[in-house]
Amino acid sequence: MSDTPFGFGLPPEEPDDGDEGKKKDTPGGGQGAGGPANPFGFGGFPGAGGPGAGDNPFAAMFGSMNPNDLGAAFQQLGQMLSYEGGPVNWDMAKDIARQTVSQGTSDGTKDASVGPAERSAVEEAVRLADLWLDDATSLPSGSGTAVAWSRAEWVEATLPVWKELVDPVAERVGLAMGDVLPEEMQAMAGPLIGMMRSMGGAMFGQQIGQAVGVLAGEVVGSTDIGLPLGPAGKAALLPVNIEAFGKDLGVEKNEVRLYLALREAAHQRLFAHVPWLRSHLFGAVEGYARGIKVDTAKLEDVVGQLDPQNPEQLQEALQQGMFQPEDTPAQKAALARLETALALVEGWVDAVVHAAAKPRLASADALRETLRRRRATGGPAEQTFATLIGLELRPRRLRDASRLWASLTDARGVDGRDGLWEHPDMLPTASDLDDPDGFVHREQMDFSELDKMLGEAAGGAGPDLTKGEGTDEGDKGPEDKGDDGK
């Protein structure tokens, strides 16, 4: 995905788009076409810059406050962006994603329906993968069924989850667009705010459709980005993409399919049997979305350059970067929580799959490293999150998390390692990923004592610290302290 689908500019200290980053320095930056007195800079509408344009922002947009001029301008915009609905035009997103898929990928690979032989091969690979994983994790199978999808079927199956991920971001952007108007002008500018929200819905519809369509040509299953994008309990693989992935690896096709089935089945186990994990991850995305703000200078530039007769300009202009993360403690905390949780998910899957595959697949090491390098060179997970919410998943975090889980397996065994998923507070933190061995050594304690305390508290027999209980003396009952209980 060469463009940033939602207009998020990547952080300046970590550009990964080369010369593409220079797009942000396009002419018309700063105050925009309308200048300081024109908060939106609608330079492309008939009559713009008429009498009073320097003093009245609406006059600058439409030439005068004549109701007929305003009505004509809004009618033009209404014809261009007639969508009415939520923050994203999902019908548009679906259509564009399907169109993108039908065009094929850059290497010339076209989508194709999955035949009976491929379907059977996927089902067998997932069945065998689940059997092998039984020895590598205490979490039971989470794959009720195994399915083989075409790229188009992946789009259809994952759009509901994309909606859940993107809507909070788009909703926040839509509200921020309305907030660009001064408060005293918002009441009289209701139609304008509605138009801006329709513009946002069309923009997000175009960009999420393009992003999902491109991603459909890259992913090999339903969990490539570390989140469960497909229906619960369905382990899904994409045969056409697996074929492309393994083309130049020099590894047997069956081994490639089986290794990828192990990864898909391991993800399914984790999300099926750690009930809080999904809401934890999606909640972090929502928390991040709450801090998003619109770069008003960029908004002025975009709208100022918009020509109602040329709607194609909208997508090109918005790809230059329109939003920026708000650098607040809450924003940083949401990012850290999401980054760390995703690293722990991917690290656990990496460690568990390696344990299951290493004794059985000659190519296990090579396939593991290939997938790690794919992530490090900008695989679908990094690019999708970077463009969706400005987040880049760090490959270093994946390796550190995998090392931590492997160390925990050695120190506590499979049950002790997987037991950490019982509650988010038991998991390693971001700082623990910097020192995996330190976490294992520091946290080696008898959790049975904690379980005992929780059980006593639940049964109403917890220690009463106000009476000195919980100490060596306080632990003794009255019968141990003499007849008077002292």
Tab-separated table of C-alpha atoms in Angstrom:
chain	number	residue	atom	x	y	z
A	1	MET	CA	0.000	0.000	0.000
A	2	SER	CA	1.954	2.927	-1.283
A	3	ASP	CA	-0.445	5.669	-0.207
A	4	THR	CA	-1.643	6.465	3.257
A	5	PRO	CA	-5.278	5.393	2.961
A	6	PHE	CA	-6.777	7.622	5.636
A	7	GLY	CA	-4.546	10.628	5.172
A	8	PHE	CA	-2.548	9.947	8.331
A	9	GLY	CA	0.960	11.270	7.948
A	10	LEU	CA	3.527	8.926	9.459
A	11	PRO	CA	5.540	10.340	12.356
A	12	PRO	CA	8.314	12.580	10.977
A	13	GLU	CA	11.023	10.810	12.957
A	14	GLU	CA	10.211	7.470	11.306
A	15	PRO	CA	9.308	8.087	7.625
A	16	ASP	CA	8.921	4.873	5.686
A	17	ASP	CA	7.551	6.225	2.445
A	18	GLY	CA	10.707	7.796	1.011
A	19	ASP	CA	9.982	10.600	-1.401
A	20	GLU	CA	6.283	10.168	-0.827
A	21	GLY	CA	6.740	12.031	2.426
A	22	LYS	CA	7.554	15.148	0.432
A	23	LYS	CA	3.939	15.375	-0.667
A	24	LYS	CA	3.204	17.158	2.568
A	25	ASP	CA	5.255	20.113	1.326
A	26	THR	CA	2.992	20.759	-1.629
A	27	PRO	CA	2.189	24.344	-2.600
A	28	GLY	CA	-0.662	25.929	-0.774
A	29	GLY	CA	0.445	24.947	2.729
A	30	GLY	CA	0.195	27.066	5.812
A	31	GLN	CA	-2.796	29.371	5.794
A	32	GLY	CA	-4.260	27.838	2.655
A	33	ALA	CA	-5.882	29.431	-0.331
A	34	GLY	CA	-8.191	31.560	1.701
A	35	GLY	CA	-5.577	33.123	3.958
A	36	PRO	CA	-5.983	33.871	7.653
A	37	ALA	CA	-9.387	35.502	7.244
A	38	ASN	CA	-10.810	32.447	5.498
A	39	PRO	CA	-10.951	29.454	7.836
A	40	PHE	CA	-11.861	27.009	5.056
A	41	GLY	CA	-10.508	28.637	1.903
A	42	PHE	CA	-13.191	27.473	-0.514
A	43	GLY	CA	-11.334	28.920	-3.480
A	44	GLY	CA	-12.898	26.712	-6.097
A	45	PHE	CA	-16.530	27.841	-5.883
A	46	PRO	CA	-18.094	30.341	-8.256
A	47	GLY	CA	-18.002	33.858	-6.938
A	48	ALA	CA	-15.241	33.220	-4.385
A	49	GLY	CA	-13.256	36.281	-3.498
A	50	GLY	CA	-16.118	38.706	-4.136
A	51	PRO	CA	-16.964	41.831	-2.126
A	52	GLY	CA	-16.252	41.447	1.543
A	53	ALA	CA	-14.141	38.376	1.061
A	54	GLY	CA	-11.388	39.713	3.252
A	55	ASP	CA	-13.661	40.294	6.238
A	56	ASN	CA	-16.371	37.666	5.984
A	57	PRO	CA	-15.307	34.030	5.784
A	58	PHE	CA	-18.597	32.963	4.224
A	59	ALA	CA	-18.234	35.691	1.609
A	60	ALA	CA	-14.784	34.355	0.884
A	61	MET	CA	-16.302	30.960	0.301
A	62	PHE	CA	-19.284	31.904	-1.793
A	63	GLY	CA	-18.739	35.503	-2.965
A	64	SER	CA	-21.490	37.045	-0.838
A	65	MET	CA	-24.069	36.163	1.784
A	66	ASN	CA	-26.772	36.046	-0.886
A	67	PRO	CA	-29.009	33.048	0.000
A	68	ASN	CA	-29.293	32.102	-3.682
A	69	ASP	CA	-25.507	31.834	-3.981
A	70	LEU	CA	-25.333	29.737	-0.825
A	71	GLY	CA	-28.105	27.475	-2.065
A	72	ALA	CA	-26.410	26.921	-5.396
A	73	ALA	CA	-23.105	26.071	-3.759
A	74	PHE	CA	-24.685	23.616	-1.357
A	75	GLN	CA	-26.630	22.024	-4.208
A	76	GLN	CA	-23.389	21.407	-6.098
A	77	LEU	CA	-21.829	19.800	-3.068
A	78	GLY	CA	-24.963	17.778	-2.406
A	79	GLN	CA	-24.824	16.321	-5.881
A	80	MET	CA	-21.161	15.441	-5.459
A	81	LEU	CA	-21.468	13.949	-1.988
A	82	SER	CA	-25.028	12.786	-1.458
A	83	TYR	CA	-24.177	10.190	1.169
A	84	GLU	CA	-26.205	10.344	4.364
A	85	GLY	CA	-25.345	7.926	7.130
A	86	GLY	CA	-22.612	7.116	9.609
A	87	PRO	CA	-19.061	8.417	9.631
A	88	VAL	CA	-17.993	6.057	6.809
A	89	ASN	CA	-19.765	5.300	3.553
A	90	TRP	CA	-19.401	1.535	3.869
A	91	ASP	CA	-21.277	0.795	0.653
A	92	MET	CA	-18.657	2.830	-1.185
A	93	ALA	CA	-15.881	1.118	0.789
A	94	LYS	CA	-17.147	-2.330	-0.170
A	95	ASP	CA	-17.501	-1.436	-3.856
A	96	ILE	CA	-14.012	0.069	-4.068
A	97	ALA	CA	-12.473	-2.870	-2.208
A	98	ARG	CA	-14.103	-5.323	-4.609
A	99	GLN	CA	-12.961	-3.265	-7.596
A	100	THR	CA	-9.410	-3.170	-6.239
A	101	VAL	CA	-9.429	-6.938	-5.753
A	102	SER	CA	-10.725	-7.537	-9.293
A	103	GLN	CA	-7.803	-5.562	-10.733
A	104	GLY	CA	-5.308	-8.033	-9.280
A	105	THR	CA	-2.051	-7.352	-7.461
A	106	SER	CA	1.049	-5.594	-8.750
A	107	ASP	CA	2.710	-8.923	-9.568
A	108	GLY	CA	-0.133	-9.762	-11.928
A	109	THR	CA	-1.857	-12.295	-9.658
A	110	LYS	CA	-5.622	-12.313	-10.116
A	111	ASP	CA	-8.239	-13.429	-7.641
A	112	ALA	CA	-9.894	-16.777	-8.241
A	113	SER	CA	-12.655	-18.854	-6.731
A	114	VAL	CA	-11.480	-21.556	-4.368
A	115	GLY	CA	-11.884	-25.049	-5.770
A	116	PRO	CA	-12.811	-28.222	-3.864
A	117	ALA	CA	-9.205	-29.505	-3.789
A	118	GLU	CA	-7.884	-26.280	-2.247
A	119	ARG	CA	-10.720	-26.195	0.252
A	120	SER	CA	-9.962	-29.754	1.315
A	121	ALA	CA	-6.232	-28.995	1.603
A	122	VAL	CA	-6.924	-26.015	3.901
A	123	GLU	CA	-9.277	-28.021	6.106
A	124	GLU	CA	-6.696	-30.786	6.455
A	125	ALA	CA	-3.898	-28.307	7.219
A	126	VAL	CA	-5.907	-26.630	9.988
A	127	ARG	CA	-6.924	-29.995	11.451
A	128	LEU	CA	-3.300	-31.124	11.587
A	129	ALA	CA	-2.148	-27.748	12.913
A	130	ASP	CA	-4.613	-27.964	15.800
A	131	LEU	CA	-3.353	-31.447	16.607
A	132	TRP	CA	0.258	-30.224	16.773
A	133	LEU	CA	-0.671	-27.166	18.854
A	134	ASP	CA	-2.156	-29.382	21.568
A	135	ASP	CA	1.431	-30.175	22.630
A	136	ALA	CA	2.570	-26.526	22.524
A	137	THR	CA	-0.154	-24.703	24.469
A	138	SER	CA	-2.645	-25.371	27.222
A	139	LEU	CA	-5.309	-23.335	25.397
A	140	PRO	CA	-7.732	-25.668	23.583
A	141	SER	CA	-8.665	-25.367	19.933
A	142	GLY	CA	-10.541	-22.241	18.950
A	143	SER	CA	-11.258	-23.273	15.359
A	144	GLY	CA	-14.777	-24.587	15.078
A	145	THR	CA	-14.453	-24.648	11.300
A	146	ALA	CA	-11.727	-24.162	8.700
A	147	VAL	CA	-12.481	-22.180	5.539
A	148	ALA	CA	-10.610	-21.305	2.361
A	149	TRP	CA	-11.391	-17.820	1.052
A	150	SER	CA	-10.807	-15.984	-2.175
A	151	ARG	CA	-9.681	-12.375	-1.825
A	152	ALA	CA	-13.217	-11.159	-2.507
A	153	GLU	CA	-14.572	-13.471	0.197
A	154	TRP	CA	-11.962	-12.090	2.623
A	155	VAL	CA	-13.245	-8.578	1.920
A	156	GLU	CA	-16.857	-9.596	2.559
A	157	ALA	CA	-16.031	-11.507	5.733
A	158	THR	CA	-13.794	-8.879	7.335
A	159	LEU	CA	-15.722	-5.661	6.593
A	160	PRO	CA	-17.864	-5.908	9.768
A	161	VAL	CA	-14.714	-5.863	11.916
A	162	TRP	CA	-13.133	-3.090	9.855
A	163	LYS	CA	-16.283	-1.099	10.562
A	164	GLU	CA	-15.820	-1.654	14.280
A	165	LEU	CA	-12.195	-0.534	14.025
A	166	VAL	CA	-12.592	2.459	11.735
A	167	ASP	CA	-15.897	4.008	12.839
A	168	PRO	CA	-14.522	5.416	16.130
A	169	VAL	CA	-11.661	7.052	14.219
A	170	ALA	CA	-13.942	8.420	11.508
A	171	GLU	CA	-16.519	9.607	14.044
A	172	ARG	CA	-13.862	11.552	15.910
A	173	VAL	CA	-12.608	13.105	12.687
A	174	GLY	CA	-16.133	14.076	11.679
A	175	LEU	CA	-16.716	15.817	15.003
A	176	ALA	CA	-13.366	17.562	14.731
A	177	MET	CA	-14.264	18.826	11.267
A	178	GLY	CA	-17.389	20.417	12.707
A	179	ASP	CA	-15.341	21.935	15.502
A	180	VAL	CA	-13.220	23.845	12.990
A	181	LEU	CA	-15.969	26.500	12.791
A	182	PRO	CA	-16.009	29.092	15.582
A	183	GLU	CA	-18.729	28.337	18.099
A	184	GLU	CA	-20.741	31.455	17.294
A	185	MET	CA	-20.918	30.414	13.627
A	186	GLN	CA	-21.889	26.786	14.111
A	187	ALA	CA	-25.628	27.447	14.520
A	188	MET	CA	-25.888	29.314	11.219
A	189	ALA	CA	-23.621	26.859	9.419
A	190	GLY	CA	-25.583	23.667	9.986
A	191	PRO	CA	-25.711	22.766	6.277
A	192	LEU	CA	-21.986	23.392	5.953
A	193	ILE	CA	-21.177	21.093	8.857
A	194	GLY	CA	-23.435	18.429	7.389
A	195	MET	CA	-21.640	18.797	4.067
A	196	MET	CA	-18.264	18.416	5.756
A	197	ARG	CA	-19.406	15.253	7.485
A	198	SER	CA	-20.662	13.862	4.181
A	199	MET	CA	-17.266	14.713	2.734
A	200	GLY	CA	-15.659	12.808	5.588
A	201	GLY	CA	-17.940	9.804	4.994
A	202	ALA	CA	-17.051	9.758	1.306
A	203	MET	CA	-13.362	10.230	2.051
A	204	PHE	CA	-13.214	7.381	4.547
A	205	GLY	CA	-15.299	5.189	2.269
A	206	GLN	CA	-12.852	5.688	-0.581
A	207	GLN	CA	-9.755	5.206	1.517
A	208	ILE	CA	-10.841	2.214	3.624
A	209	GLY	CA	-12.071	0.546	0.447
A	210	GLN	CA	-8.717	1.036	-1.236
A	211	ALA	CA	-6.817	-0.109	1.865
A	212	VAL	CA	-8.902	-3.246	2.381
A	213	GLY	CA	-8.720	-4.092	-1.311
A	214	VAL	CA	-4.930	-3.866	-1.363
A	215	LEU	CA	-4.645	-5.760	1.904
A	216	ALA	CA	-6.800	-8.553	0.477
A	217	GLY	CA	-4.033	-9.171	-2.029
A	218	GLU	CA	-1.406	-9.589	0.707
A	219	VAL	CA	-2.912	-11.412	3.663
A	220	VAL	CA	-2.740	-15.189	3.983
A	221	GLY	CA	-5.411	-15.597	6.694
A	222	SER	CA	-7.864	-13.745	8.914
A	223	THR	CA	-5.401	-12.750	11.666
A	224	ASP	CA	-2.406	-11.284	9.804
A	225	ILE	CA	-2.666	-7.908	11.512
A	226	GLY	CA	-2.832	-9.446	14.988
A	227	LEU	CA	-6.572	-8.892	15.357
A	228	PRO	CA	-9.433	-11.324	14.686
A	229	LEU	CA	-10.857	-9.863	11.474
A	230	GLY	CA	-13.047	-12.845	10.564
A	231	PRO	CA	-16.026	-14.451	12.286
A	232	ALA	CA	-15.286	-16.047	15.651
A	233	GLY	CA	-14.233	-19.686	15.500
A	234	LYS	CA	-13.398	-19.681	11.775
A	235	ALA	CA	-9.791	-20.382	10.867
A	236	ALA	CA	-9.415	-18.972	7.363
A	237	LEU	CA	-6.639	-19.185	4.781
A	238	LEU	CA	-6.382	-17.657	1.291
A	239	PRO	CA	-4.935	-20.247	-1.126
A	240	VAL	CA	-4.159	-17.751	-3.910
A	241	ASN	CA	-2.108	-15.575	-1.540
A	242	ILE	CA	-0.392	-18.558	0.070
A	243	GLU	CA	0.692	-19.624	-3.422
A	244	ALA	CA	2.160	-16.149	-4.064
A	245	PHE	CA	3.789	-16.016	-0.616
A	246	GLY	CA	5.595	-19.323	-1.045
A	247	LYS	CA	6.490	-18.886	-4.705
A	248	ASP	CA	10.191	-18.039	-4.310
A	249	LEU	CA	10.900	-19.584	-0.906
A	250	GLY	CA	12.144	-22.938	-2.137
A	251	VAL	CA	9.849	-24.672	0.370
A	252	GLU	CA	7.267	-27.338	-0.376
A	253	LYS	CA	3.803	-25.846	-0.850
A	254	ASN	CA	2.311	-28.220	1.715
A	255	GLU	CA	4.824	-27.082	4.354
A	256	VAL	CA	4.110	-23.412	3.672
A	257	ARG	CA	0.364	-24.017	3.972
A	258	LEU	CA	0.787	-26.018	7.170
A	259	TYR	CA	3.022	-23.421	8.833
A	260	LEU	CA	0.542	-20.646	8.012
A	261	ALA	CA	-2.292	-22.869	9.277
A	262	LEU	CA	-0.389	-23.197	12.574
A	263	ARG	CA	-0.267	-19.410	12.903
A	264	GLU	CA	-3.935	-18.993	12.065
A	265	ALA	CA	-5.012	-21.759	14.465
A	266	ALA	CA	-2.811	-20.353	17.261
A	267	HIS	CA	-4.411	-16.915	16.889
A	268	GLN	CA	-7.843	-18.530	16.986
A	269	ARG	CA	-7.017	-20.306	20.254
A	270	LEU	CA	-5.847	-17.131	21.896
A	271	PHE	CA	-8.827	-14.993	20.937
A	272	ALA	CA	-11.330	-17.772	21.677
A	273	HIS	CA	-10.069	-18.515	25.182
A	274	VAL	CA	-8.881	-15.103	26.419
A	275	PRO	CA	-12.282	-13.379	26.582
A	276	TRP	CA	-10.995	-9.921	27.534
A	277	LEU	CA	-8.339	-9.721	24.794
A	278	ARG	CA	-10.482	-8.588	21.886
A	279	SER	CA	-12.171	-5.777	23.814
A	280	HIS	CA	-8.790	-4.769	25.253
A	281	LEU	CA	-7.302	-4.305	21.783
A	282	PHE	CA	-10.333	-2.638	20.231
A	283	GLY	CA	-10.699	-0.432	23.307
A	284	ALA	CA	-7.137	0.789	22.828
A	285	VAL	CA	-7.946	1.731	19.229
A	286	GLU	CA	-11.017	3.603	20.447
A	287	GLY	CA	-8.970	5.347	23.137
A	288	TYR	CA	-6.496	6.450	20.525
A	289	ALA	CA	-9.309	7.697	18.295
A	290	ARG	CA	-10.633	9.947	21.045
A	291	GLY	CA	-7.414	11.942	20.920
A	292	ILE	CA	-7.328	12.480	17.152
A	293	LYS	CA	-7.541	16.070	16.017
A	294	VAL	CA	-7.829	17.598	12.576
A	295	ASP	CA	-4.904	19.561	11.217
A	296	THR	CA	-6.945	22.669	10.433
A	297	ALA	CA	-4.252	24.196	8.231
A	298	LYS	CA	-4.269	21.067	6.077
A	299	LEU	CA	-8.081	21.111	6.034
A	300	GLU	CA	-8.029	24.689	4.732
A	301	ASP	CA	-5.620	23.681	1.991
A	302	VAL	CA	-7.654	20.639	0.964
A	303	VAL	CA	-10.984	22.417	0.790
A	304	GLY	CA	-9.432	25.495	-0.793
A	305	GLN	CA	-8.110	23.420	-3.688
A	306	LEU	CA	-11.327	21.485	-4.193
A	307	ASP	CA	-13.029	21.921	-7.570
A	308	PRO	CA	-16.669	20.754	-7.558
A	309	GLN	CA	-16.309	19.887	-11.249
A	310	ASN	CA	-13.415	17.521	-10.495
A	311	PRO	CA	-14.344	15.177	-7.590
A	312	GLU	CA	-11.252	13.043	-8.259
A	313	GLN	CA	-9.179	15.804	-6.688
A	314	LEU	CA	-10.656	14.950	-3.297
A	315	GLN	CA	-8.930	11.597	-2.928
A	316	GLU	CA	-5.591	12.894	-4.183
A	317	ALA	CA	-5.668	15.912	-1.876
A	318	LEU	CA	-6.647	13.933	1.190
A	319	GLN	CA	-3.786	11.501	0.698
A	320	GLN	CA	-1.348	14.311	1.456
A	321	GLY	CA	-2.047	13.928	5.179
A	322	MET	CA	-4.871	15.639	6.991
A	323	PHE	CA	-4.849	14.379	10.556
A	324	GLN	CA	-2.243	14.209	13.240
A	325	PRO	CA	-2.132	12.453	16.613
A	326	GLU	CA	-2.687	14.642	19.615
A	327	ASP	CA	0.378	14.403	21.800
A	328	THR	CA	-1.292	13.956	25.172
A	329	PRO	CA	-0.628	11.529	28.043
A	330	ALA	CA	-3.914	9.745	27.282
A	331	GLN	CA	-2.948	9.416	23.628
A	332	LYS	CA	0.475	8.021	24.490
A	333	ALA	CA	-1.054	5.585	26.976
A	334	ALA	CA	-3.521	4.268	24.369
A	335	LEU	CA	-0.713	3.816	21.851
A	336	ALA	CA	1.516	2.046	24.351
A	337	ARG	CA	-1.314	-0.251	25.452
A	338	LEU	CA	-2.143	-1.218	21.870
A	339	GLU	CA	1.473	-1.619	20.789
A	340	THR	CA	2.344	-3.773	23.772
A	341	ALA	CA	-0.772	-5.952	23.565
A	342	LEU	CA	-0.269	-6.601	19.855
A	343	ALA	CA	3.403	-7.414	20.416
A	344	LEU	CA	2.440	-9.898	23.143
A	345	VAL	CA	-0.168	-11.535	20.886
A	346	GLU	CA	2.235	-11.838	17.969
A	347	GLY	CA	5.115	-12.908	20.197
A	348	TRP	CA	3.044	-15.642	21.842
A	349	VAL	CA	1.887	-16.951	18.454
A	350	ASP	CA	5.471	-16.877	17.148
A	351	ALA	CA	6.785	-18.811	20.155
A	352	VAL	CA	3.974	-21.367	20.241
A	353	VAL	CA	4.043	-22.015	16.500
A	354	HIS	CA	7.821	-22.435	16.564
A	355	ALA	CA	7.537	-24.966	19.385
A	356	ALA	CA	4.936	-26.939	17.442
A	357	ALA	CA	6.652	-26.736	14.036
A	358	LYS	CA	10.340	-27.083	14.883
A	359	PRO	CA	10.306	-30.865	15.581
A	360	ARG	CA	8.063	-31.600	12.593
A	361	LEU	CA	8.893	-29.239	9.716
A	362	ALA	CA	12.369	-29.052	8.212
A	363	SER	CA	11.642	-25.526	6.983
A	364	ALA	CA	10.303	-24.219	10.318
A	365	ASP	CA	13.262	-21.902	11.001
A	366	ALA	CA	13.299	-20.521	7.466
A	367	LEU	CA	9.549	-19.863	7.434
A	368	ARG	CA	9.696	-18.226	10.848
A	369	GLU	CA	12.418	-15.844	9.734
A	370	THR	CA	10.654	-15.105	6.464
A	371	LEU	CA	7.520	-14.031	8.303
A	372	ARG	CA	9.530	-11.916	10.731
A	373	ARG	CA	11.316	-10.186	7.861
A	374	ARG	CA	8.030	-9.655	6.092
A	375	ARG	CA	6.859	-7.768	9.154
A	376	ALA	CA	10.114	-5.811	9.436
A	377	THR	CA	10.025	-4.681	5.806
A	378	GLY	CA	6.519	-3.299	6.023
A	379	GLY	CA	4.064	-6.156	5.908
A	380	PRO	CA	0.303	-5.663	5.982
A	381	ALA	CA	0.087	-5.262	9.758
A	382	GLU	CA	2.532	-2.359	10.028
A	383	GLN	CA	1.215	-0.520	6.996
A	384	THR	CA	-2.451	-0.937	7.820
A	385	PHE	CA	-2.109	0.320	11.382
A	386	ALA	CA	0.261	3.113	10.385
A	387	THR	CA	-2.265	4.414	7.895
A	388	LEU	CA	-5.341	3.683	9.983
A	389	ILE	CA	-4.413	5.303	13.287
A	390	GLY	CA	-0.842	6.485	12.863
A	391	LEU	CA	0.554	3.425	14.649
A	392	GLU	CA	3.497	1.398	13.457
A	393	LEU	CA	4.018	-2.033	14.973
A	394	ARG	CA	7.659	-2.413	15.915
A	395	PRO	CA	9.350	-5.609	14.694
A	396	ARG	CA	11.744	-5.308	17.647
A	397	ARG	CA	8.792	-5.635	19.992
A	398	LEU	CA	7.707	-8.838	18.254
A	399	ARG	CA	11.119	-10.456	18.714
A	400	ASP	CA	11.377	-9.318	22.324
A	401	ALA	CA	7.892	-10.625	23.089
A	402	SER	CA	8.658	-13.969	21.447
A	403	ARG	CA	11.848	-14.251	23.493
A	404	LEU	CA	9.939	-13.450	26.671
A	405	TRP	CA	7.290	-16.126	26.031
A	406	ALA	CA	9.992	-18.692	25.252
A	407	SER	CA	11.792	-17.838	28.497
A	408	LEU	CA	8.536	-18.174	30.412
A	409	THR	CA	8.003	-21.611	28.876
A	410	ASP	CA	11.426	-22.731	30.073
A	411	ALA	CA	10.896	-21.277	33.554
A	412	ARG	CA	7.258	-22.142	34.257
A	413	GLY	CA	6.190	-24.621	31.634
A	414	VAL	CA	3.374	-24.308	29.151
A	415	ASP	CA	0.631	-23.994	31.800
A	416	GLY	CA	2.490	-21.318	33.750
A	417	ARG	CA	3.183	-19.326	30.601
A	418	ASP	CA	-0.383	-19.466	29.274
A	419	GLY	CA	-1.793	-18.730	32.726
A	420	LEU	CA	-0.625	-15.124	32.358
A	421	TRP	CA	-3.461	-14.547	29.865
A	422	GLU	CA	-6.017	-14.927	32.663
A	423	HIS	CA	-6.014	-11.181	33.328
A	424	PRO	CA	-4.442	-8.164	31.566
A	425	ASP	CA	-2.748	-7.057	34.791
A	426	MET	CA	-0.736	-10.273	34.826
A	427	LEU	CA	0.830	-9.669	31.417
A	428	PRO	CA	4.279	-8.162	30.879
A	429	THR	CA	4.446	-4.416	30.303
A	430	ALA	CA	6.289	-2.451	27.628
A	431	SER	CA	9.278	-2.052	29.944
A	432	ASP	CA	9.268	-5.810	30.581
A	433	LEU	CA	9.723	-6.379	26.849
A	434	ASP	CA	13.029	-4.540	27.142
A	435	ASP	CA	14.204	-7.075	29.718
A	436	PRO	CA	12.401	-10.408	29.160
A	437	ASP	CA	14.756	-12.389	31.392
A	438	GLY	CA	14.331	-9.836	34.159
A	439	PHE	CA	10.546	-10.230	34.019
A	440	VAL	CA	10.775	-14.012	34.245
A	441	HIS	CA	13.167	-13.864	37.185
A	442	ARG	CA	11.360	-11.058	39.008
A	443	GLU	CA	7.899	-12.469	38.612
A	444	GLN	CA	8.618	-16.029	39.644
A	445	MET	CA	6.349	-16.267	42.622
A	446	ASP	CA	3.770	-18.610	44.051
A	447	PHE	CA	0.493	-17.539	42.464
A	448	SER	CA	-1.379	-20.039	44.635
A	449	GLU	CA	-1.121	-17.569	47.529
A	450	LEU	CA	-2.841	-14.915	45.430
A	451	ASP	CA	-5.541	-17.394	44.442
A	452	LYS	CA	-6.037	-18.260	48.132
A	453	MET	CA	-6.427	-14.587	49.087
A	454	LEU	CA	-8.901	-13.971	46.262
A	455	GLY	CA	-10.870	-17.049	47.264
A	456	GLU	CA	-11.040	-15.932	50.894
A	457	ALA	CA	-12.134	-12.456	49.867
A	458	ALA	CA	-14.869	-13.874	47.637
A	459	GLY	CA	-16.070	-16.062	50.531
A	460	GLY	CA	-16.182	-13.163	52.974
A	461	ALA	CA	-13.191	-14.447	54.953
A	462	GLY	CA	-10.634	-11.957	53.714
A	463	PRO	CA	-8.188	-10.379	56.144
A	464	ASP	CA	-9.353	-7.281	58.011
A	465	LEU	CA	-6.310	-5.027	58.006
A	466	THR	CA	-7.974	-2.552	60.401
A	467	LYS	CA	-7.717	-5.170	63.152
A	468	GLY	CA	-4.113	-6.021	62.519
A	469	GLU	CA	-4.947	-9.182	60.617
A	470	GLY	CA	-2.619	-10.315	57.891
A	471	THR	CA	0.474	-10.189	60.169
A	472	ASP	CA	1.953	-13.187	61.931
A	473	GLU	CA	0.100	-12.305	65.103
A	474	GLY	CA	-3.008	-11.145	63.306
A	475	ASP	CA	-3.293	-14.471	61.548
A	476	LYS	CA	-4.003	-16.175	64.883
A	477	GLY	CA	-7.599	-16.536	65.898
A	478	PRO	CA	-8.901	-15.666	69.371
A	479	GLU	CA	-8.575	-19.258	70.404
A	480	ASP	CA	-4.786	-18.993	69.862
A	481	LYS	CA	-4.400	-15.830	71.973
A	482	GLY	CA	-5.840	-16.895	75.242
A	483	ASP	CA	-9.346	-16.811	76.667
A	484	ASP	CA	-9.656	-13.040	76.322
A	485	GLY	CA	-8.491	-13.023	72.686
A	486	LYS	CA	-5.675	-10.565	73.447
